[in-house]
Short mmCIF file of C-alpha atoms in Angstrom, two decimals:
data_model
loop_
_atom_site.label_atom_id
_atom_site.label_comp_id
_atom_site.label_asym_id
_atom_site.label_seq_id
_atom_site.Cartn_x
_atom_site.Cartn_y
_atom_site.Cartn_z
CA UNK A 18 -26.88 55.86 198.31
CA UNK A 19 -28.32 54.24 201.40
CA UNK A 20 -25.88 52.22 203.50
CA UNK A 21 -27.28 49.46 205.66
CA UNK A 22 -25.66 46.23 206.78
CA UNK A 23 -26.28 42.63 207.68
CA UNK A 24 -23.71 41.58 210.27
CA UNK A 25 -24.29 37.86 209.96
CA UNK A 26 -20.66 36.89 209.85
CA UNK A 27 -18.76 39.24 212.08
CA UNK A 28 -15.90 37.46 213.86
CA UNK A 29 -14.47 39.19 216.90
CA UNK A 30 -10.72 39.59 216.87
CA UNK A 31 -10.17 39.27 213.13
CA UNK A 32 -8.46 42.24 211.48
CA UNK A 33 -11.14 42.64 208.79
CA UNK A 34 -14.66 41.56 209.84
CA UNK A 35 -16.35 38.94 207.68
CA UNK A 36 -19.54 40.76 206.82
CA UNK A 37 -22.23 40.65 204.18
CA UNK A 38 -22.86 44.31 203.51
CA UNK A 39 -26.18 45.42 202.05
CA UNK A 40 -25.90 48.58 199.94
CA UNK A 41 -29.02 49.69 198.08
CA UNK A 42 -30.36 46.14 198.25
CA UNK A 43 -27.20 44.52 196.86
CA UNK A 44 -25.27 42.12 199.08
CA UNK A 45 -21.53 42.74 199.02
CA UNK A 46 -19.45 40.11 200.80
CA UNK A 47 -15.99 40.91 202.05
CA UNK A 48 -14.25 43.87 203.68
CA UNK A 49 -16.51 46.63 205.01
CA UNK A 50 -16.95 49.81 202.99
CA UNK A 51 -14.99 52.96 203.92
CA UNK A 52 -17.81 54.44 205.96
CA UNK A 53 -17.61 51.54 208.43
CA UNK A 54 -15.09 52.53 211.10
CA UNK A 55 -14.48 49.46 213.25
CA UNK A 56 -11.67 51.15 215.10
CA UNK A 57 -14.28 53.43 216.66
CA UNK A 58 -15.39 50.98 219.34
CA UNK A 59 -17.83 53.16 221.24
CA UNK A 60 -19.07 55.38 218.41
CA UNK A 61 -19.56 52.81 215.65
CA UNK A 62 -18.85 49.18 216.45
CA UNK A 63 -20.90 48.76 219.62
CA UNK A 64 -23.99 50.66 218.39
CA UNK A 65 -24.00 48.74 215.09
CA UNK A 66 -23.53 45.38 216.76
CA UNK A 67 -26.14 46.11 219.44
CA UNK A 68 -28.66 46.97 216.71
CA UNK A 69 -27.96 43.62 215.05
CA UNK A 70 -28.24 41.67 218.31
CA UNK A 71 -31.55 43.39 219.13
CA UNK A 72 -33.02 42.49 215.74
CA UNK A 73 -31.78 38.91 215.87
CA UNK A 74 -33.19 38.26 219.35
CA UNK A 75 -36.48 39.87 218.44
CA UNK A 76 -37.13 37.57 215.50
CA UNK A 77 -35.75 34.29 216.82
CA UNK A 78 -37.44 31.69 218.94
CA UNK A 79 -34.21 29.74 219.44
CA UNK A 80 -33.04 29.08 222.99
CA UNK A 81 -29.36 29.03 221.97
CA UNK A 82 -27.34 32.00 220.67
CA UNK A 83 -23.97 31.20 219.12
CA UNK A 84 -21.34 33.95 219.14
CA UNK A 85 -18.76 33.66 216.33
CA UNK A 86 -15.15 34.09 217.44
CA UNK A 87 -11.95 33.10 215.64
CA UNK A 88 -9.26 31.88 218.07
CA UNK A 89 -6.58 31.58 215.42
CA UNK A 90 -4.38 34.62 215.80
CA UNK A 91 -6.02 35.93 218.95
CA UNK A 92 -3.26 34.84 221.27
CA UNK A 93 -0.62 36.31 218.94
CA UNK A 94 -2.15 39.77 219.14
CA UNK A 95 -0.49 42.59 220.99
CA UNK A 96 -1.41 42.88 224.69
CA UNK A 97 -3.55 45.92 223.89
CA UNK A 98 -5.43 44.17 221.06
CA UNK A 99 -5.91 41.03 223.12
CA UNK A 100 -7.34 42.98 226.04
CA UNK A 101 -9.67 44.85 223.68
CA UNK A 102 -10.90 41.56 222.20
CA UNK A 103 -11.62 40.06 225.62
CA UNK A 104 -13.47 43.20 226.67
CA UNK A 105 -15.54 43.18 223.47
CA UNK A 106 -16.46 39.54 224.00
CA UNK A 107 -17.45 40.26 227.60
CA UNK A 108 -19.52 43.22 226.43
CA UNK A 109 -21.30 41.15 223.78
CA UNK A 110 -22.16 38.37 226.22
CA UNK A 111 -23.40 40.84 228.82
CA UNK A 112 -25.48 42.67 226.20
CA UNK A 113 -27.17 39.46 225.03
CA UNK A 114 -27.84 38.25 228.58
CA UNK A 115 -29.41 41.60 229.51
CA UNK A 116 -31.68 41.48 226.46
CA UNK A 117 -32.76 37.85 226.91
CA UNK A 118 -31.72 36.38 230.28
CA UNK A 119 -33.26 32.99 229.49
CA UNK A 120 -31.20 32.30 226.37
CA UNK A 121 -28.25 29.91 226.43
CA UNK A 122 -25.01 31.28 225.04
CA UNK A 123 -22.38 29.46 223.06
CA UNK A 124 -19.21 30.46 221.28
CA UNK A 125 -18.34 29.26 217.77
CA UNK A 126 -14.66 28.46 217.25
CA UNK A 127 -12.61 27.64 214.17
CA UNK A 128 -9.85 25.07 214.42
CA UNK A 129 -9.08 21.39 214.74
CA UNK A 130 -6.35 18.91 215.65
CA UNK A 131 -3.89 17.23 213.30
CA UNK A 132 -3.16 14.33 215.67
CA UNK A 133 0.29 15.44 216.82
CA UNK A 134 0.95 16.30 220.45
CA UNK A 135 -2.35 16.63 222.31
CA UNK A 136 -5.55 18.57 221.61
CA UNK A 137 -4.65 20.86 224.52
CA UNK A 138 -1.70 22.12 222.44
CA UNK A 139 -4.00 23.66 219.82
CA UNK A 140 -4.94 27.33 219.60
CA UNK A 141 -8.58 26.45 220.17
CA UNK A 142 -7.91 24.83 223.55
CA UNK A 143 -5.57 27.64 224.59
CA UNK A 144 -8.25 30.14 223.62
CA UNK A 145 -10.88 28.40 225.75
CA UNK A 146 -8.53 28.14 228.73
CA UNK A 147 -7.74 31.87 228.52
CA UNK A 148 -11.39 32.76 227.99
CA UNK A 149 -12.55 30.96 231.12
CA UNK A 150 -9.57 32.34 233.05
CA UNK A 151 -10.75 35.83 232.04
CA UNK A 152 -14.09 35.12 233.71
CA UNK A 153 -15.97 34.85 230.41
CA UNK A 154 -18.59 32.14 230.77
CA UNK A 155 -20.79 30.42 228.20
CA UNK A 156 -22.91 27.26 228.24
CA UNK A 157 -22.01 25.75 224.87
CA UNK A 158 -18.73 25.29 223.01
CA UNK A 159 -19.25 25.25 219.24
CA UNK A 160 -16.47 23.60 217.23
CA UNK A 161 -15.88 22.64 213.63
CA UNK A 162 -14.08 19.52 212.41
CA UNK A 163 -13.10 18.64 208.84
CA UNK A 164 -11.40 15.20 208.79
CA UNK A 165 -8.52 15.20 206.35
CA UNK A 166 -8.94 18.93 205.71
CA UNK A 167 -7.85 22.24 207.22
CA UNK A 168 -5.33 20.73 209.61
CA UNK A 169 -7.73 18.10 211.02
CA UNK A 170 -6.59 14.49 211.30
CA UNK A 171 -8.43 12.00 209.02
CA UNK A 172 -8.36 9.33 211.75
CA UNK A 173 -11.48 8.49 213.75
CA UNK A 174 -9.45 7.83 216.91
CA UNK A 175 -7.96 11.34 216.79
CA UNK A 176 -11.39 12.89 216.30
CA UNK A 177 -12.70 10.89 219.27
CA UNK A 178 -9.78 12.02 221.46
CA UNK A 179 -10.33 15.63 220.41
CA UNK A 180 -14.00 15.53 221.42
CA UNK A 181 -13.15 13.73 224.65
CA UNK A 182 -10.57 16.36 225.60
CA UNK A 183 -13.17 19.09 225.07
CA UNK A 184 -15.28 17.58 227.85
CA UNK A 185 -12.74 18.79 230.42
CA UNK A 186 -14.37 22.22 230.18
CA UNK A 187 -17.64 20.68 231.42
CA UNK A 188 -19.77 22.50 228.83
CA UNK A 189 -22.16 21.26 226.20
CA UNK A 190 -20.47 20.74 222.83
CA UNK A 191 -22.09 21.53 219.49
CA UNK A 192 -20.28 20.39 216.34
CA UNK A 193 -21.53 23.27 214.26
CA UNK A 194 -19.64 22.40 211.07
CA UNK A 195 -18.63 18.92 209.93
CA UNK A 196 -17.64 17.70 206.49
CA UNK A 197 -15.22 15.40 204.67
CA UNK A 198 -14.30 15.00 201.01
CA UNK A 199 -15.14 12.02 198.83
CA UNK A 200 -12.84 13.18 196.06
CA UNK A 201 -10.02 15.66 195.50
CA UNK A 202 -10.71 19.20 194.30
CA UNK A 203 -8.80 22.22 193.13
CA UNK A 204 -8.60 23.55 196.66
CA UNK A 205 -8.03 20.15 198.31
CA UNK A 206 -6.05 17.75 196.08
CA UNK A 207 -6.63 14.08 196.88
CA UNK A 208 -4.07 12.92 199.49
CA UNK A 209 -4.81 9.29 198.70
CA UNK A 210 -7.70 8.47 200.99
CA UNK A 211 -10.55 10.56 199.55
CA UNK A 212 -13.10 8.01 198.37
CA UNK A 213 -16.85 7.77 198.71
CA UNK A 214 -16.48 4.74 201.00
CA UNK A 215 -14.00 6.59 203.24
CA UNK A 216 -16.37 9.54 203.50
CA UNK A 217 -19.25 7.19 204.36
CA UNK A 218 -17.23 5.67 207.20
CA UNK A 219 -16.25 9.11 208.51
CA UNK A 220 -19.83 10.44 208.40
CA UNK A 221 -21.42 7.49 210.18
CA UNK A 222 -18.62 7.36 212.77
CA UNK A 223 -19.03 11.09 213.43
CA UNK A 224 -22.68 10.46 214.23
CA UNK A 225 -21.74 7.56 216.50
CA UNK A 226 -19.24 9.71 218.42
CA UNK A 227 -21.86 12.43 218.79
CA UNK A 228 -24.35 9.96 220.23
CA UNK A 229 -21.88 8.32 222.59
CA UNK A 230 -20.30 11.50 224.01
CA UNK A 231 -22.73 12.77 226.70
CA UNK A 232 -21.52 16.35 226.25
CA UNK A 233 -22.28 16.61 222.52
CA UNK A 234 -25.72 18.09 221.95
CA UNK A 235 -25.69 18.14 218.16
CA UNK A 236 -23.76 17.80 214.92
CA UNK A 237 -24.30 19.85 211.76
CA UNK A 238 -23.23 18.27 208.46
CA UNK A 239 -22.53 21.35 206.38
CA UNK A 240 -23.24 20.01 202.85
CA UNK A 241 -26.17 17.79 201.85
CA UNK A 242 -25.24 17.52 198.18
CA UNK A 243 -22.13 17.96 196.06
CA UNK A 244 -21.77 21.06 193.93
CA UNK A 245 -21.33 20.67 190.20
CA UNK A 246 -17.64 21.65 189.91
CA UNK A 247 -18.42 24.30 187.32
CA UNK A 248 -20.93 25.93 189.71
CA UNK A 249 -18.75 25.99 192.81
CA UNK A 250 -18.20 29.50 194.07
CA UNK A 251 -14.68 30.84 193.66
CA UNK A 252 -12.78 30.18 196.86
CA UNK A 253 -15.38 27.60 197.89
CA UNK A 254 -14.10 24.67 195.85
CA UNK A 255 -13.81 22.65 199.07
CA UNK A 256 -17.59 22.11 199.01
CA UNK A 257 -17.56 20.29 195.67
CA UNK A 258 -17.37 16.73 197.03
CA UNK A 259 -18.58 16.93 200.63
CA UNK A 260 -22.26 16.03 200.27
CA UNK A 261 -24.38 12.97 200.95
CA UNK A 262 -25.43 13.02 197.30
CA UNK A 263 -23.53 13.59 194.08
CA UNK A 264 -24.12 16.69 191.98
CA UNK A 265 -26.81 14.78 190.02
CA UNK A 266 -28.57 14.03 193.35
CA UNK A 267 -27.85 10.29 193.31
CA UNK A 268 -27.12 9.13 196.88
CA UNK A 269 -23.52 8.35 197.83
CA UNK A 270 -22.51 5.58 200.28
CA UNK A 271 -22.37 8.24 203.01
CA UNK A 272 -26.12 8.79 202.60
CA UNK A 273 -27.00 5.14 203.14
CA UNK A 274 -24.44 4.40 205.86
CA UNK A 275 -25.28 7.47 207.94
CA UNK A 276 -29.01 6.86 207.50
CA UNK A 277 -28.67 3.23 208.55
CA UNK A 278 -26.67 4.14 211.64
CA UNK A 279 -29.23 6.80 212.56
CA UNK A 280 -32.03 4.24 212.28
CA UNK A 281 -30.05 1.74 214.38
CA UNK A 282 -30.13 4.16 217.33
CA UNK A 283 -33.90 3.97 217.56
CA UNK A 284 -35.05 1.73 220.40
CA UNK A 285 -38.26 -0.24 220.05
CA UNK A 286 -39.56 -3.54 221.34
CA UNK A 287 -41.69 -5.11 224.03
CA UNK A 288 -41.10 -6.97 227.26
CA UNK A 289 -42.52 -8.24 230.51
CA UNK A 290 -41.97 -6.69 233.92
CA UNK A 291 -40.13 -8.60 236.62
CA UNK A 292 -41.48 -9.65 240.03
CA UNK A 293 -41.10 -6.03 241.21
CA UNK A 294 -43.12 -4.64 238.34
CA UNK A 295 -40.03 -3.15 236.69
CA UNK A 296 -38.70 -3.37 233.17
CA UNK A 297 -35.29 -2.29 231.89
CA UNK A 298 -34.04 -1.32 228.48
CA UNK A 299 -30.97 0.39 227.07
CA UNK A 300 -31.01 3.43 224.81
CA UNK A 301 -29.47 6.75 223.98
CA UNK A 302 -30.45 9.89 225.90
CA UNK A 303 -33.74 11.34 224.73
CA UNK A 304 -37.51 10.97 225.09
CA UNK A 305 -39.15 7.54 224.95
CA UNK A 306 -42.77 6.46 224.84
CA UNK A 307 -43.74 3.40 226.89
CA UNK A 308 -47.16 1.85 226.29
CA UNK A 309 -48.77 -0.16 229.09
CA UNK A 310 -52.21 -1.36 228.18
CA UNK A 311 -54.06 1.60 226.73
CA UNK A 312 -51.86 4.20 228.46
CA UNK A 313 -48.79 5.88 226.97
CA UNK A 314 -46.05 7.28 229.20
CA UNK A 315 -43.25 9.59 228.10
CA UNK A 316 -39.89 9.01 229.80
CA UNK A 317 -36.88 11.32 229.50
CA UNK A 318 -33.40 9.81 229.64
CA UNK A 319 -30.95 12.53 230.67
CA UNK A 320 -27.38 12.61 229.42
CA UNK A 321 -24.98 11.36 232.11
CA UNK A 322 -22.16 13.68 233.05
CA UNK A 323 -18.82 13.09 234.74
CA UNK A 324 -17.81 16.43 236.21
CA UNK A 325 -14.01 16.90 236.11
#
């Protein structure tokens, strides 16, 4: 039997790595097989992970590398385990930077805010504060947010405050996983607000917050379409009602409302210059084309920053 592996989902600091193992061409998700000794840091873990990093950087043209890390539970580890985790994270970042100095590095974090206290009270914020205090530096903070799910507040104002508080770290923010239910499911019973109209409001408002926060560089809606309930993977029932379309591919209100908001952000029009030969217009950060006569000029609007 030939043992190879695909370390796509290894999360530093978690007791059992989340890994898709490939054994004789068959993908096996879950705990690693017995031959994988993750307690052997120098003899097994680092060589295996370095092989994966090398392959990933070789075949990617992306300019951003996101490192998965799970803050929940990190700060409750023993002092020895915590120090080992920080050292592993430092090693991984240093390894990636040595292989591809030009690439931007981000860290992917699980967590959210339920609206009580302040966002700074959450494990995710405490993790980031400790990480930067340890001298570990990255360019992008990757966060997930599931309104009304997984301990995340369903209120837009709380989500906005959460994103605003993240700007204190003065790093780009990538919302790498965003979804909300339009109906209850086995895993997430309906608390009373799951409707298609509520989901539509949440999805379009999430896009608005992403546009208006100068630190947010992107948002990733995790599900385009609903799963047929009978086809949902065991343990993945949460994905049944989180899409822009229903299971039969008919668009939900979230599809139309998010699309319409996206289109509303496009700036187009025409005008006349003032006595100084200048013209002004308002728009979101990005690249614009300005046509004057038969000439076309491309203008880049940078994202404004307020450094704490």
